[in-house]
PDB file of C-alpha atoms and ligand atoms in Angstrom:
ATOM      1  CA  MET A 171     -24.310  -7.159   0.510  1.00  0.00           C
ATOM      2  CA  SER A 172     -23.846  -8.835  -2.840  1.00  0.00           C
ATOM      3  CA  ALA A 173     -20.404  -9.841  -4.118  1.00  0.00           C
ATOM      4  CA  PRO A 174     -18.862  -7.078  -6.248  1.00  0.00           C
ATOM      5  CA  ALA A 175     -18.648  -7.906  -9.936  1.00  0.00           C
ATOM      6  CA  PRO A 176     -15.881  -6.871 -12.331  1.00  0.00           C
ATOM      7  CA  THR A 177     -16.821  -3.709 -14.164  1.00  0.00           C
ATOM      8  CA  ARG A 178     -15.043  -3.102 -17.429  1.00  0.00           C
ATOM      9  CA  PRO A 179     -14.853   0.156 -19.285  1.00  0.00           C
ATOM     10  CA  THR A 180     -16.325  -0.028 -22.751  1.00  0.00           C
ATOM     11  CA  ALA A 181     -13.324   1.586 -24.457  1.00  0.00           C
ATOM     12  CA  PRO A 182      -9.623   0.865 -23.896  1.00  0.00           C
ATOM     13  CA  VAL A 183      -8.224   3.132 -21.205  1.00  0.00           C
ATOM     14  CA  LEU A 184      -4.632   2.694 -22.296  1.00  0.00           C
ATOM     15  CA  ARG A 185      -3.027   2.347 -25.690  1.00  0.00           C
ATOM     16  CA  PRO A 186      -1.443  -1.083 -25.240  1.00  0.00           C
ATOM     17  CA  ALA A 187       1.236  -0.200 -27.802  1.00  0.00           C
ATOM     18  CA  ASP A 188       3.189   1.995 -25.395  1.00  0.00           C
ATOM     19  CA  PRO A 189       1.986   2.000 -21.790  1.00  0.00           C
ATOM     20  CA  ASP A 190       4.671   4.521 -20.806  1.00  0.00           C
ATOM     21  CA  ALA A 191       3.983   7.113 -23.501  1.00  0.00           C
ATOM     22  CA  GLY A 192       3.488  10.632 -22.213  1.00  0.00           C
ATOM     23  CA  LEU A 193       5.821  10.328 -19.239  1.00  0.00           C
ATOM     24  CA  PRO A 194       8.019  13.368 -18.594  1.00  0.00           C
ATOM     25  CA  ALA A 195      11.697  12.918 -19.505  1.00  0.00           C
ATOM     26  CA  ASN A 196      12.810  12.819 -15.863  1.00  0.00           C
ATOM     27  CA  ALA A 197      10.092  10.412 -14.652  1.00  0.00           C
ATOM     28  CA  PHE A 198      12.660   7.703 -14.007  1.00  0.00           C
ATOM     29  CA  GLY A 199      15.720   7.943 -11.790  1.00  0.00           C
ATOM     30  CA  LYS A 200      18.632   5.543 -11.340  1.00  0.00           C
ATOM     31  CA  GLU A 201      18.029   1.932 -12.430  1.00  0.00           C
ATOM     32  CA  LYS A 202      17.962  -0.697  -9.715  1.00  0.00           C
ATOM     33  CA  GLY A 203      21.261  -2.514  -9.231  1.00  0.00           C
ATOM     34  CA  VAL A 204      21.699  -6.295  -9.088  1.00  0.00           C
ATOM     35  CA  LEU A 205      21.840  -6.311  -5.272  1.00  0.00           C
ATOM     36  CA  GLU A 206      18.605  -4.326  -5.013  1.00  0.00           C
ATOM     37  CA  GLN A 207      16.924  -6.659  -7.478  1.00  0.00           C
ATOM     38  CA  VAL A 208      18.078  -9.781  -5.587  1.00  0.00           C
ATOM     39  CA  THR A 209      16.956  -8.298  -2.228  1.00  0.00           C
ATOM     40  CA  LEU A 210      13.595  -7.517  -3.760  1.00  0.00           C
ATOM     41  CA  TYR A 211      13.150 -11.111  -4.952  1.00  0.00           C
ATOM     42  CA  VAL A 212      14.087 -12.440  -1.498  1.00  0.00           C
ATOM     43  CA  PHE A 213      11.679 -10.098   0.298  1.00  0.00           C
ATOM     44  CA  VAL A 214       8.826 -10.989  -2.057  1.00  0.00           C
ATOM     45  CA  VAL A 215       9.393 -14.709  -2.561  1.00  0.00           C
ATOM     46  CA  VAL A 216      10.419 -15.918   0.933  1.00  0.00           C
ATOM     47  CA  PRO A 217       7.345 -14.549   2.778  1.00  0.00           C
ATOM     48  CA  PHE A 218       5.171 -15.858  -0.052  1.00  0.00           C
ATOM     49  CA  LEU A 219       6.642 -19.365   0.358  1.00  0.00           C
ATOM     50  CA  ALA A 220       5.790 -19.130   4.075  1.00  0.00           C
ATOM     51  CA  LEU A 221       2.216 -18.189   3.150  1.00  0.00           C
ATOM     52  CA  ALA A 222       2.052 -21.227   0.889  1.00  0.00           C
ATOM     53  CA  ALA A 223       3.307 -23.413   3.765  1.00  0.00           C
ATOM     54  CA  VAL A 224       0.785 -22.337   6.428  1.00  0.00           C
ATOM     55  CA  VAL A 225      -1.342 -25.506   6.252  1.00  0.00           C
ATOM     56  CA  PRO A 226       1.530 -27.969   6.728  1.00  0.00           C
ATOM     57  CA  ALA A 227       2.949 -25.601   9.366  1.00  0.00           C
ATOM     58  CA  VAL A 228      -0.241 -25.666  11.452  1.00  0.00           C
ATOM     59  CA  TRP A 229      -0.305 -29.444  10.997  1.00  0.00           C
ATOM     60  CA  GLY A 230       3.342 -29.841  11.966  1.00  0.00           C
ATOM     61  CA  TRP A 231       4.094 -27.524  14.888  1.00  0.00           C
ATOM     62  CA  GLY A 232       0.771 -25.785  15.519  1.00  0.00           C
ATOM     63  CA  LEU A 233      -0.017 -22.196  16.235  1.00  0.00           C
ATOM     64  CA  SER A 234       0.102 -20.792  19.776  1.00  0.00           C
ATOM     65  CA  TRP A 235      -1.911 -17.870  21.138  1.00  0.00           C
ATOM     66  CA  LEU A 236       1.387 -16.008  21.483  1.00  0.00           C
ATOM     67  CA  ASP A 237       2.061 -16.461  17.739  1.00  0.00           C
ATOM     68  CA  VAL A 238      -1.455 -15.227  16.928  1.00  0.00           C
ATOM     69  CA  GLY A 239      -1.097 -12.222  19.227  1.00  0.00           C
ATOM     70  CA  LEU A 240       2.303 -11.277  17.803  1.00  0.00           C
ATOM     71  CA  ALA A 241       1.092 -11.747  14.213  1.00  0.00           C
ATOM     72  CA  VAL A 242      -1.983  -9.541  14.767  1.00  0.00           C
ATOM     73  CA  GLY A 243       0.096  -6.949  16.648  1.00  0.00           C
ATOM     74  CA  PHE A 244       2.857  -6.692  14.027  1.00  0.00           C
ATOM     75  CA  TYR A 245       0.312  -6.823  11.176  1.00  0.00           C
ATOM     76  CA  SER A 246      -1.671  -3.910  12.662  1.00  0.00           C
ATOM     77  CA  LEU A 247       1.412  -1.827  13.420  1.00  0.00           C
ATOM     78  CA  THR A 248       3.034  -2.227  10.032  1.00  0.00           C
ATOM     79  CA  LEU A 249      -0.275  -1.931   8.136  1.00  0.00           C
ATOM     80  CA  LEU A 250      -0.896   1.429   9.838  1.00  0.00           C
ATOM     81  CA  GLY A 251       2.686   2.415   9.000  1.00  0.00           C
ATOM     82  CA  ILE A 252       1.680   2.059   5.342  1.00  0.00           C
ATOM     83  CA  THR A 253      -1.895   3.386   5.432  1.00  0.00           C
ATOM     84  CA  VAL A 254      -1.595   6.252   7.923  1.00  0.00           C
ATOM     85  CA  GLY A 255       2.133   6.903   7.404  1.00  0.00           C
ATOM     86  CA  TYR A 256       3.344   6.173   3.874  1.00  0.00           C
ATOM     87  CA  HIS A 257       0.018   6.767   2.169  1.00  0.00           C
ATOM     88  CA  ARG A 258      -2.228   9.341   3.845  1.00  0.00           C
ATOM     89  CA  TYR A 259       0.545  11.373   5.508  1.00  0.00           C
ATOM     90  CA  PHE A 260       3.737  11.220   3.430  1.00  0.00           C
ATOM     91  CA  THR A 261       2.178  10.815  -0.044  1.00  0.00           C
ATOM     92  CA  HIS A 262      -0.967  12.902   0.240  1.00  0.00           C
ATOM     93  CA  GLY A 263      -0.409  15.241   3.223  1.00  0.00           C
ATOM     94  CA  SER A 264      -3.827  14.517   4.735  1.00  0.00           C
ATOM     95  CA  PHE A 265      -2.570  15.870   8.068  1.00  0.00           C
ATOM     96  CA  LYS A 266       0.486  17.393   9.732  1.00  0.00           C
ATOM     97  CA  ALA A 267       2.387  15.400  12.364  1.00  0.00           C
ATOM     98  CA  THR A 268       4.764  16.188  15.222  1.00  0.00           C
ATOM     99  CA  ARG A 269       8.419  15.398  14.494  1.00  0.00           C
ATOM    100  CA  PRO A 270       8.616  12.202  16.621  1.00  0.00           C
ATOM    101  CA  LEU A 271       5.445  10.834  15.038  1.00  0.00           C
ATOM    102  CA  ARG A 272       6.735  11.707  11.537  1.00  0.00           C
ATOM    103  CA  ILE A 273       9.881   9.634  12.081  1.00  0.00           C
ATOM    104  CA  ALA A 274       7.974   6.833  13.873  1.00  0.00           C
ATOM    105  CA  LEU A 275       5.539   6.554  10.941  1.00  0.00           C
ATOM    106  CA  ALA A 276       8.454   6.267   8.520  1.00  0.00           C
ATOM    107  CA  VAL A 277      10.046   3.508  10.621  1.00  0.00           C
ATOM    108  CA  VAL A 278       6.911   1.377  11.069  1.00  0.00           C
ATOM    109  CA  GLY A 279       6.106   1.910   7.369  1.00  0.00           C
ATOM    110  CA  CYS A 280       9.578   0.568   6.446  1.00  0.00           C
ATOM    111  CA  MET A 281       8.814  -2.418   8.698  1.00  0.00           C
ATOM    112  CA  ALA A 282       6.036  -3.440   6.290  1.00  0.00           C
ATOM    113  CA  ILE A 283       8.894  -4.329   3.881  1.00  0.00           C
ATOM    114  CA  GLN A 284       7.435  -2.523   0.869  1.00  0.00           C
ATOM    115  CA  GLY A 285      10.508  -0.416   0.191  1.00  0.00           C
ATOM    116  CA  PRO A 286      11.924   2.834   1.630  1.00  0.00           C
ATOM    117  CA  VAL A 287       9.379   5.579   2.272  1.00  0.00           C
ATOM    118  CA  VAL A 288      10.850   8.007  -0.303  1.00  0.00           C
ATOM    119  CA  GLN A 289      10.607   5.471  -3.171  1.00  0.00           C
ATOM    120  CA  TRP A 290       7.137   4.256  -2.149  1.00  0.00           C
ATOM    121  CA  VAL A 291       5.837   7.840  -2.093  1.00  0.00           C
ATOM    122  CA  ALA A 292       7.426   8.666  -5.476  1.00  0.00           C
ATOM    123  CA  ASP A 293       5.821   5.583  -7.082  1.00  0.00           C
ATOM    124  CA  HIS A 294       2.449   6.303  -5.529  1.00  0.00           C
ATOM    125  CA  ARG A 295       2.408   9.970  -6.558  1.00  0.00           C
ATOM    126  CA  ARG A 296       3.199   8.872 -10.125  1.00  0.00           C
ATOM    127  CA  HIS A 297       0.293   6.406  -9.862  1.00  0.00           C
ATOM    128  CA  HIS A 298      -2.073   9.288  -9.007  1.00  0.00           C
ATOM    129  CA  ALA A 299      -0.606  11.573 -11.665  1.00  0.00           C
ATOM    130  CA  PHE A 300      -1.252   9.027 -14.445  1.00  0.00           C
ATOM    131  CA  SER A 301      -3.799   6.643 -12.876  1.00  0.00           C
ATOM    132  CA  ASP A 302      -5.004   4.080 -15.435  1.00  0.00           C
ATOM    133  CA  ARG A 303      -3.366   6.015 -18.264  1.00  0.00           C
ATOM    134  CA  GLU A 304       0.010   5.823 -19.968  1.00  0.00           C
ATOM    135  CA  GLY A 305       2.708   6.361 -17.339  1.00  0.00           C
ATOM    136  CA  ASP A 306       0.885   4.720 -14.408  1.00  0.00           C
ATOM    137  CA  PRO A 307       3.444   2.384 -12.763  1.00  0.00           C
ATOM    138  CA  HIS A 308       0.771  -0.201 -11.934  1.00  0.00           C
ATOM    139  CA  SER A 309      -2.493  -0.014 -13.834  1.00  0.00           C
ATOM    140  CA  PRO A 310      -4.346  -3.321 -14.350  1.00  0.00           C
ATOM    141  CA  TRP A 311      -5.649  -1.829 -17.636  1.00  0.00           C
ATOM    142  CA  ARG A 312      -2.097  -1.476 -19.004  1.00  0.00           C
ATOM    143  CA  TYR A 313      -2.460  -4.122 -21.701  1.00  0.00           C
ATOM    144  CA  GLY A 314      -6.062  -3.540 -22.758  1.00  0.00           C
ATOM    145  CA  THR A 315      -9.566  -4.510 -21.694  1.00  0.00           C
ATOM    146  CA  ASP A 316     -10.228  -8.008 -23.001  1.00  0.00           C
ATOM    147  CA  ALA A 317     -10.126 -10.860 -20.474  1.00  0.00           C
ATOM    148  CA  ARG A 318      -6.595 -11.987 -21.353  1.00  0.00           C
ATOM    149  CA  ALA A 319      -5.139  -8.470 -21.317  1.00  0.00           C
ATOM    150  CA  LEU A 320      -6.909  -7.724 -18.052  1.00  0.00           C
ATOM    151  CA  LEU A 321      -5.533 -10.867 -16.399  1.00  0.00           C
ATOM    152  CA  LYS A 322      -2.026  -9.948 -17.525  1.00  0.00           C
ATOM    153  CA  GLY A 323      -2.612  -6.367 -16.357  1.00  0.00           C
ATOM    154  CA  MET A 324      -3.830  -7.473 -12.931  1.00  0.00           C
ATOM    155  CA  TRP A 325      -0.695  -9.552 -12.449  1.00  0.00           C
ATOM    156  CA  HIS A 326       1.407  -6.559 -13.476  1.00  0.00           C
ATOM    157  CA  ALA A 327      -0.504  -4.206 -11.115  1.00  0.00           C
ATOM    158  CA  HIS A 328      -0.366  -6.648  -8.224  1.00  0.00           C
ATOM    159  CA  LEU A 329       3.250  -7.708  -8.331  1.00  0.00           C
ATOM    160  CA  GLY A 330       4.939  -7.620 -11.740  1.00  0.00           C
ATOM    161  CA  TRP A 331       5.539  -3.854 -11.758  1.00  0.00           C
ATOM    162  CA  LEU A 332       7.811  -4.155  -8.698  1.00  0.00           C
ATOM    163  CA  PHE A 333      10.440  -5.923 -10.806  1.00  0.00           C
ATOM    164  CA  ASP A 334      10.778  -3.121 -13.355  1.00  0.00           C
ATOM    165  CA  ARG A 335      14.417  -2.063 -13.078  1.00  0.00           C
ATOM    166  CA  ARG A 336      13.523   1.514 -13.840  1.00  0.00           C
ATOM    167  CA  GLN A 337      12.630   3.467 -10.706  1.00  0.00           C
ATOM    168  CA  THR A 338      10.374   6.479 -10.355  1.00  0.00           C
ATOM    169  CA  ASN A 339      12.536   9.560  -9.945  1.00  0.00           C
ATOM    170  CA  ALA A 340      12.168  10.656  -6.309  1.00  0.00           C
ATOM    171  CA  GLU A 341      13.769  14.014  -7.112  1.00  0.00           C
ATOM    172  CA  ARG A 342      10.807  14.757  -9.327  1.00  0.00           C
ATOM    173  CA  TYR A 343       8.005  13.103  -7.354  1.00  0.00           C
ATOM    174  CA  ALA A 344       9.105  13.381  -3.696  1.00  0.00           C
ATOM    175  CA  PRO A 345      11.396  16.464  -3.403  1.00  0.00           C
ATOM    176  CA  ASP A 346       9.668  17.491  -0.158  1.00  0.00           C
ATOM    177  CA  LEU A 347      10.751  14.245   1.535  1.00  0.00           C
ATOM    178  CA  LEU A 348      14.297  14.412   0.147  1.00  0.00           C
ATOM    179  CA  LYS A 349      14.674  17.904   1.644  1.00  0.00           C
ATOM    180  CA  ASP A 350      14.148  16.465   5.151  1.00  0.00           C
ATOM    181  CA  THR A 351      17.573  15.122   6.162  1.00  0.00           C
ATOM    182  CA  GLY A 352      16.336  13.083   9.137  1.00  0.00           C
ATOM    183  CA  LEU A 353      13.612  11.468   7.079  1.00  0.00           C
ATOM    184  CA  ARG A 354      15.966  10.756   4.179  1.00  0.00           C
ATOM    185  CA  ARG A 355      18.331   8.969   6.584  1.00  0.00           C
ATOM    186  CA  THR A 356      15.466   6.981   8.129  1.00  0.00           C
ATOM    187  CA  SER A 357      14.379   5.956   4.630  1.00  0.00           C
ATOM    188  CA  ARG A 358      17.934   4.896   3.702  1.00  0.00           C
ATOM    189  CA  LEU A 359      18.051   2.611   6.753  1.00  0.00           C
ATOM    190  CA  PHE A 360      15.226   0.567   5.211  1.00  0.00           C
ATOM    191  CA  ILE A 361      17.164  -2.726   5.364  1.00  0.00           C
ATOM    192  CA  LEU A 362      17.707  -2.262   9.120  1.00  0.00           C
ATOM    193  CA  TRP A 363      13.967  -1.669   9.749  1.00  0.00           C
ATOM    194  CA  ALA A 364      13.079  -4.621   7.520  1.00  0.00           C
ATOM    195  CA  PHE A 365      15.479  -6.842   9.461  1.00  0.00           C
ATOM    196  CA  LEU A 366      14.041  -5.683  12.807  1.00  0.00           C
ATOM    197  CA  SER A 367      10.531  -6.322  11.503  1.00  0.00           C
ATOM    198  CA  LEU A 368      11.417 -10.012  11.069  1.00  0.00           C
ATOM    199  CA  ALA A 369      13.762 -10.324  14.074  1.00  0.00           C
ATOM    200  CA  LEU A 370      11.598  -8.690  16.763  1.00  0.00           C
ATOM    201  CA  PRO A 371       8.774 -11.284  16.678  1.00  0.00           C
ATOM    202  CA  ALA A 372      11.403 -14.058  16.933  1.00  0.00           C
ATOM    203  CA  VAL A 373      13.128 -12.381  19.893  1.00  0.00           C
ATOM    204  CA  ILE A 374       9.842 -11.805  21.747  1.00  0.00           C
ATOM    205  CA  GLY A 375       8.603 -15.348  20.959  1.00  0.00           C
ATOM    206  CA  GLY A 376      11.892 -16.840  22.156  1.00  0.00           C
ATOM    207  CA  LEU A 377      12.047 -14.790  25.359  1.00  0.00           C
ATOM    208  CA  VAL A 378       8.413 -15.366  26.337  1.00  0.00           C
ATOM    209  CA  THR A 379       8.542 -19.140  25.794  1.00  0.00           C
ATOM    210  CA  ALA A 380      12.237 -19.460  26.727  1.00  0.00           C
ATOM    211  CA  SER A 381      12.677 -21.793  23.750  1.00  0.00           C
ATOM    212  CA  TRP A 382      14.108 -21.895  20.216  1.00  0.00           C
ATOM    213  CA  THR A 383      10.834 -23.411  19.003  1.00  0.00           C
ATOM    214  CA  GLY A 384       8.960 -20.383  20.337  1.00  0.00           C
ATOM    215  CA  ALA A 385      11.395 -18.105  18.520  1.00  0.00           C
ATOM    216  CA  TRP A 386      10.998 -20.044  15.258  1.00  0.00           C
ATOM    217  CA  THR A 387       7.173 -20.227  15.285  1.00  0.00           C
ATOM    218  CA  ALA A 388       6.900 -16.499  16.145  1.00  0.00           C
ATOM    219  CA  PHE A 389       9.333 -15.722  13.295  1.00  0.00           C
ATOM    220  CA  PHE A 390       7.277 -17.855  10.907  1.00  0.00           C
ATOM    221  CA  TRP A 391       3.813 -16.520  11.828  1.00  0.00           C
ATOM    222  CA  ALA A 392       4.419 -12.950  13.024  1.00  0.00           C
ATOM    223  CA  GLY A 393       7.382 -12.390  10.717  1.00  0.00           C
ATOM    224  CA  LEU A 394       7.081 -14.161   7.362  1.00  0.00           C
ATOM    225  CA  VAL A 395       3.350 -14.960   7.132  1.00  0.00           C
ATOM    226  CA  ARG A 396       2.380 -11.536   8.470  1.00  0.00           C
ATOM    227  CA  VAL A 397       4.608  -9.751   5.906  1.00  0.00           C
ATOM    228  CA  ALA A 398       3.259 -11.910   3.057  1.00  0.00           C
ATOM    229  CA  LEU A 399      -0.374 -11.266   3.993  1.00  0.00           C
ATOM    230  CA  LEU A 400       0.228  -7.529   4.284  1.00  0.00           C
ATOM    231  CA  HIS A 401       2.071  -7.502   0.927  1.00  0.00           C
ATOM    232  CA  HIS A 402      -0.828  -9.113  -0.882  1.00  0.00           C
ATOM    233  CA  VAL A 403      -3.493  -6.994   0.819  1.00  0.00           C
ATOM    234  CA  THR A 404      -1.596  -3.800  -0.091  1.00  0.00           C
ATOM    235  CA  TRP A 405      -0.962  -4.971  -3.655  1.00  0.00           C
ATOM    236  CA  SER A 406      -4.653  -5.872  -4.016  1.00  0.00           C
ATOM    237  CA  ILE A 407      -5.432  -2.162  -3.658  1.00  0.00           C
ATOM    238  CA  ASN A 408      -3.409  -1.640  -6.871  1.00  0.00           C
ATOM    239  CA  SER A 409      -4.876  -4.624  -8.731  1.00  0.00           C
ATOM    240  CA  VAL A 410      -8.375  -5.513  -7.441  1.00  0.00           C
ATOM    241  CA  CYS A 411      -9.348  -1.966  -6.408  1.00  0.00           C
ATOM    242  CA  HIS A 412      -8.912  -0.683  -9.969  1.00  0.00           C
ATOM    243  CA  VAL A 413     -11.088  -3.431 -11.467  1.00  0.00           C
ATOM    244  CA  VAL A 414     -13.672  -4.963  -9.121  1.00  0.00           C
ATOM    245  CA  GLY A 415     -16.234  -3.094  -7.003  1.00  0.00           C
ATOM    246  CA  ASP A 416     -18.396   0.033  -6.881  1.00  0.00           C
ATOM    247  CA  ARG A 417     -17.692   3.528  -8.131  1.00  0.00           C
ATOM    248  CA  PRO A 418     -19.979   5.861  -6.154  1.00  0.00           C
ATOM    249  CA  PHE A 419     -17.719   8.872  -6.809  1.00  0.00           C
ATOM    250  CA  VAL A 420     -16.422  10.386 -10.029  1.00  0.00           C
ATOM    251  CA  SER A 421     -12.673   9.963 -10.498  1.00  0.00           C
ATOM    252  CA  ARG A 422     -10.458  10.255 -13.601  1.00  0.00           C
ATOM    253  CA  ASP A 423      -9.631   6.537 -13.508  1.00  0.00           C
ATOM    254  CA  ARG A 424     -11.157   3.114 -12.834  1.00  0.00           C
ATOM    255  CA  ALA A 425     -10.600   3.063  -9.030  1.00  0.00           C
ATOM    256  CA  THR A 426     -13.233   1.142  -7.064  1.00  0.00           C
ATOM    257  CA  ASN A 427     -14.558   0.670  -3.546  1.00  0.00           C
ATOM    258  CA  PHE A 428     -14.131  -3.022  -2.673  1.00  0.00           C
ATOM    259  CA  TRP A 429     -15.759  -3.727   0.691  1.00  0.00           C
ATOM    260  CA  PRO A 430     -14.371  -7.257   1.381  1.00  0.00           C
ATOM    261  CA  LEU A 431     -10.882  -5.787   2.035  1.00  0.00           C
ATOM    262  CA  ALA A 432     -12.006  -2.844   4.225  1.00  0.00           C
ATOM    263  CA  ILE A 433     -10.931  -4.368   7.560  1.00  0.00           C
ATOM    264  CA  LEU A 434      -7.733  -6.124   6.403  1.00  0.00           C
ATOM    265  CA  SER A 435      -6.576  -2.981   4.567  1.00  0.00           C
ATOM    266  CA  ALA A 436      -7.599  -0.591   7.396  1.00  0.00           C
ATOM    267  CA  GLY A 437      -9.891   1.382   5.079  1.00  0.00           C
ATOM    268  CA  GLU A 438      -7.629   1.544   2.010  1.00  0.00           C
ATOM    269  CA  SER A 439     -10.014  -0.482  -0.144  1.00  0.00           C
ATOM    270  CA  TRP A 440     -12.427   2.493  -0.270  1.00  0.00           C
ATOM    271  CA  HIS A 441     -10.171   3.344  -3.178  1.00  0.00           C
ATOM    272  CA  ASN A 442     -12.749   4.990  -5.447  1.00  0.00           C
ATOM    273  CA  LEU A 443     -13.327   7.817  -2.945  1.00  0.00           C
ATOM    274  CA  HIS A 444      -9.573   8.068  -2.459  1.00  0.00           C
ATOM    275  CA  HIS A 445      -8.953   8.724  -6.154  1.00  0.00           C
ATOM    276  CA  ALA A 446     -11.908  11.138  -6.267  1.00  0.00           C
ATOM    277  CA  ASP A 447     -10.533  13.128  -3.304  1.00  0.00           C
ATOM    278  CA  PRO A 448      -6.890  12.051  -2.715  1.00  0.00           C
ATOM    279  CA  THR A 449      -5.990  14.342   0.195  1.00  0.00           C
ATOM    280  CA  CYS A 450      -9.037  13.399   2.294  1.00  0.00           C
ATOM    281  CA  ALA A 451      -7.880  11.746   5.569  1.00  0.00           C
ATOM    282  CA  ARG A 452     -10.917   9.428   5.605  1.00  0.00           C
ATOM    283  CA  HIS A 453     -11.469   7.070   2.640  1.00  0.00           C
ATOM    284  CA  GLY A 454     -14.588   5.295   3.928  1.00  0.00           C
ATOM    285  CA  VAL A 455     -16.901   8.303   3.890  1.00  0.00           C
ATOM    286  CA  LEU A 456     -20.268   6.650   3.268  1.00  0.00           C
ATOM    287  CA  ARG A 457     -22.540   5.111   5.910  1.00  0.00           C
ATOM    288  CA  GLY A 458     -21.188   1.819   7.292  1.00  0.00           C
ATOM    289  CA  GLN A 459     -17.782   2.131   5.579  1.00  0.00           C
ATOM    290  CA  ILE A 460     -15.339   1.152   8.331  1.00  0.00           C
ATOM    291  CA  ASP A 461     -12.019   2.984   8.056  1.00  0.00           C
ATOM    292  CA  ILE A 462      -9.637   2.014  10.877  1.00  0.00           C
ATOM    293  CA  SER A 463      -6.846   4.291   9.579  1.00  0.00           C
ATOM    294  CA  ALA A 464      -9.142   7.330   9.811  1.00  0.00           C
ATOM    295  CA  ARG A 465     -10.022   6.344  13.376  1.00  0.00           C
ATOM    296  CA  VAL A 466      -6.324   6.116  14.272  1.00  0.00           C
ATOM    297  CA  ILE A 467      -5.709   9.594  12.776  1.00  0.00           C
ATOM    298  CA  TRP A 468      -8.672  10.835  14.865  1.00  0.00           C
ATOM    299  CA  VAL A 469      -7.060   9.369  18.023  1.00  0.00           C
ATOM    300  CA  PHE A 470      -3.714  11.007  17.098  1.00  0.00           C
ATOM    301  CA  GLU A 471      -5.578  14.310  16.686  1.00  0.00           C
ATOM    302  CA  LYS A 472      -7.190  13.964  20.147  1.00  0.00           C
ATOM    303  CA  LEU A 473      -3.739  13.216  21.622  1.00  0.00           C
ATOM    304  CA  GLY A 474      -2.361  16.382  19.981  1.00  0.00           C
ATOM    305  CA  TRP A 475       0.131  14.428  17.846  1.00  0.00           C
ATOM    306  CA  VAL A 476      -1.365  15.555  14.515  1.00  0.00           C
ATOM    307  CA  HIS A 477      -3.126  18.722  13.364  1.00  0.00           C
ATOM    308  CA  GLY A 478      -4.567  20.271  10.225  1.00  0.00           C
ATOM    309  CA  VAL A 479      -6.366  17.008   9.384  1.00  0.00           C
ATOM    310  CA  LYS A 480      -8.241  17.161   6.074  1.00  0.00           C
ATOM    311  CA  TRP A 481     -11.498  15.547   7.193  1.00  0.00           C
ATOM    312  CA  PRO A 482     -14.254  14.922   4.611  1.00  0.00           C
ATOM    313  CA  ASP A 483     -16.040  18.042   3.431  1.00  0.00           C
ATOM    314  CA  PRO A 484     -19.739  17.256   2.781  1.00  0.00           C
ATOM    315  CA  VAL A 485     -20.069  19.917   0.062  1.00  0.00           C
ATOM    316  CA  ARG A 486     -16.968  18.672  -1.759  1.00  0.00           C
ATOM    317  CA  LEU A 487     -18.121  15.060  -1.492  1.00  0.00           C
ATOM    318  CA  ALA A 488     -21.617  15.878  -2.756  1.00  0.00           C
ATOM    319  CA  ALA A 489     -20.038  17.505  -5.821  1.00  0.00           C
ATOM    320  CA  LYS A 490     -18.083  14.307  -6.526  1.00  0.00           C
ATOM    321  CA  ARG A 491     -20.980  11.864  -6.079  1.00  0.00           C
ATOM    322  CA  ARG A 492     -21.790   9.920  -9.225  1.00  0.00           C
ATOM    323  CA  THR A 493     -25.244  10.806 -10.520  1.00  0.00           C
ATOM    324  CA  ALA A 494     -27.445   9.168 -13.144  1.00  0.00           C
ATOM    325  CA  ALA A 495     -25.937  11.599 -15.677  1.00  0.00           C
ATOM    326  CA  THR A 496     -22.346  10.580 -14.894  1.00  0.00           C
ATOM    327  CA  ALA A 497     -23.037   6.878 -14.273  1.00  0.00           C
ATOM    328  CA  ALA A 498     -22.418   5.959 -17.892  1.00  0.00           C
ATOM    329  CA  SER A 499     -18.938   7.502 -17.959  1.00  0.00           C
TER     330      SER A 499
HETATM  331 ZN1   ZN B 220      -5.078   3.593  -7.121  1.00  0.00          ZN
HETATM  332 ZN1   ZN B 221      -3.125   7.447  -2.875  1.00  0.00          ZN
END
């Protein structure tokens, strides 16, 4: 397969003058407070510093098989919390889940340290409502289409948008989740789940090796580095997967399929199909498109933990396939 090339629209998608024009009056809720803003910086910057320090870390104290195992285990669990839980289930309702699984998905999603489930869902629903147009919280096309504007836009879509003090109004965009008292409480305990996400690898590493060094290296690799990698893979869906890659399906935006991230993102990088058919439980619908999240949902279905799964509908997909006539759009 050849490396995907950036594909730019010929006309500006957004009016750079006011990227938030057209938003409904109640699109934003309460502004973030100072404490929330400081916590956000800590959760973004500290794991990133760990990512930057991986080479000297390997050089200095090495990397044990236990660290690798814990890192892969916690990465997979928390990634699926985002892809299967936050995204396909809570945001888009691609399937229905039993009560214990519903709460478990919210908890492991919180453990990815990308914010409480209610806020994540509200932001993501606003992204779909306005994707690559005015009002999208994280479009890489926000500032225009020339190289400089696109670079600035990609930074904004990847990370910069997180620091906007205005927050998407969950009462408008996620009223269904707010109505569920148990889920709302689970979401509010986000800091606890985030803390456990970093503490558990350290505890396991320390107990298994019976040493403080084992606790520290497990915390570094399976805590900090794992969170940083997952952050940047998830954020790449917002930045890279709206700019670089293929668009085999017709969607209202610039969403792309970007195969190099298919495994690391558990199928989320088949983002063009996702925007073409947002409630579909499988995003990698074409031959050879590996979608681990869809496989996990399939296993849950076999176990009887989920039902009403919205699997791909061949007729619907055929209608959304890009043809020679639509290729120019
Ligand atoms: Zn998108
Ligand atoms: Zn989505």
